[in-house]
Amino acid sequence: MRIVRLVSELDFGGLEKVVELASLELHQRADVELSVVVLSKGGRTSDFLSTYGIKVIVLNQNCRIPNFGLLFRLFNLFKELQPDVLHTSGAEANFHGLIAGFLAEIKVRIGEEIGFPKHHFIWQLLFKCTYLFADIVIVISQAVQKFIVAKGEVPLSKSIVIYNPVKGFFIPETDLMKEKFTFITVARLVPIKNINGLLLAFSQLETGNSSLIIVGDGSSRDSLYQLAVDLGISSKVQFVGFQSDVGPYLAKADCFVLPSFSEGSSVALAEAMMTGLPSIVTKIGGASEILGKANCGILIDPYNVLELRNAMKYMIGLGYKEWHEMGKRARDQVTNKFSPAKHVDQLQAVYGQLLDAKD
């Protein structure tokens, strides 16, 4: 089975991590010939995949919708690669890839919606037409599925939920609480991730025996650092930037915090849960689906700083036994549900069913 995975960028971020894990798993399967095509820029993830012998093609094109020259270039590339399956992820990749894939007569064409698209009426109509060129549209959570169906972009019958894969980090268990309670968040430092709210909530904690690790980079980094200084908490907040391996930082933490204003799903949350961390999670979007009913975290309204502060205070006050059991439930919840092997099994089942239906 020849597969082309098409994305807009492949540097770092949630989608990049998903593509990385899925590609490494697919590459190990004997019946798969995989090519990863990047519309604009590559980077950390594209370089990493190349070191494993995975074919990565970086086009370095402007992928702003619409780019008719890019459509023509993809058409020629698809004719050269002759894939059985085209799997596109993200708005720019979906638009250009699905249309070019249809023109190139790729047998199976799959789009993937990776979040909550903020489309006005014209763009809703545009993507409703775009998804006519897809055999099916994968969505990363039930919340995202409900959203795009309600917008009329995809009928329910043409969408399927496949959750993102996650890689776990082994952290030896201990029967001792850490001397200082440490919160951690892993996110792009952009406004929608609400790190401002997290810093405000953290600054209002009455206990001084706590710290916060912020893993990630982005356009808001400097302003967030200045906010920590202005709030008088810079000595207790550690900005560590982007990290390709977050395991060592998760190992230092006691609780993961995801305060986003909106979250389609969250690879970072699932990684933290697989590590055995309880969590504080936004109730807006699909992240709560990862928690499930495991009673391993607290859902909060990201617009309510006091609610977030109270959740953090509650976590600090947990005894070791309750904290440990909550973390164990978190690990059990995600270990079997979100492994790369299971994710790829689900993808291959969809690919195979669609191919069989076309034969």
PDB file of N, CA and C in Angstrom, residues 7 100 114 118 202 280 339:
ATOM      1  N   VAL A   7       0.963  17.418   4.808  1.00  0.00           N
ATOM      2  CA  VAL A   7       0.783  18.411   5.868  1.00  0.00           C
ATOM      3  C   VAL A   7       1.306  19.752   5.391  1.00  0.00           C
ATOM      4  N   ALA A 100      -6.055  18.390  -5.670  1.00  0.00           N
ATOM      5  CA  ALA A 100      -5.020  17.841  -6.549  1.00  0.00           C
ATOM      6  C   ALA A 100      -5.094  16.320  -6.599  1.00  0.00           C
ATOM      7  N   ILE A 114      -8.060  18.882  12.251  1.00  0.00           N
ATOM      8  CA  ILE A 114      -7.219  18.760  13.444  1.00  0.00           C
ATOM      9  C   ILE A 114      -7.608  19.716  14.564  1.00  0.00           C
ATOM     10  N   LYS A 118     -12.182  28.139  12.423  1.00  0.00           N
ATOM     11  CA  LYS A 118     -12.913  29.394  12.610  1.00  0.00           C
ATOM     12  C   LYS A 118     -13.239  29.981  11.234  1.00  0.00           C
ATOM     13  N   PHE A 202      -1.537  30.973  39.076  1.00  0.00           N
ATOM     14  CA  PHE A 202      -0.387  30.527  39.862  1.00  0.00           C
ATOM     15  C   PHE A 202       0.060  31.622  40.830  1.00  0.00           C
ATOM     16  N   ILE A 280      -5.120  19.182  35.308  1.00  0.00           N
ATOM     17  CA  ILE A 280      -6.159  20.208  35.333  1.00  0.00           C
ATOM     18  C   ILE A 280      -6.372  20.607  33.883  1.00  0.00           C
ATOM     19  N   SER A 339      -2.082   4.414  21.992  1.00  0.00           N
ATOM     20  CA  SER A 339      -0.750   3.990  21.551  1.00  0.00           C
ATOM     21  C   SER A 339      -0.607   4.212  20.043  1.00  0.00           C
TER      22      SER A 339
END
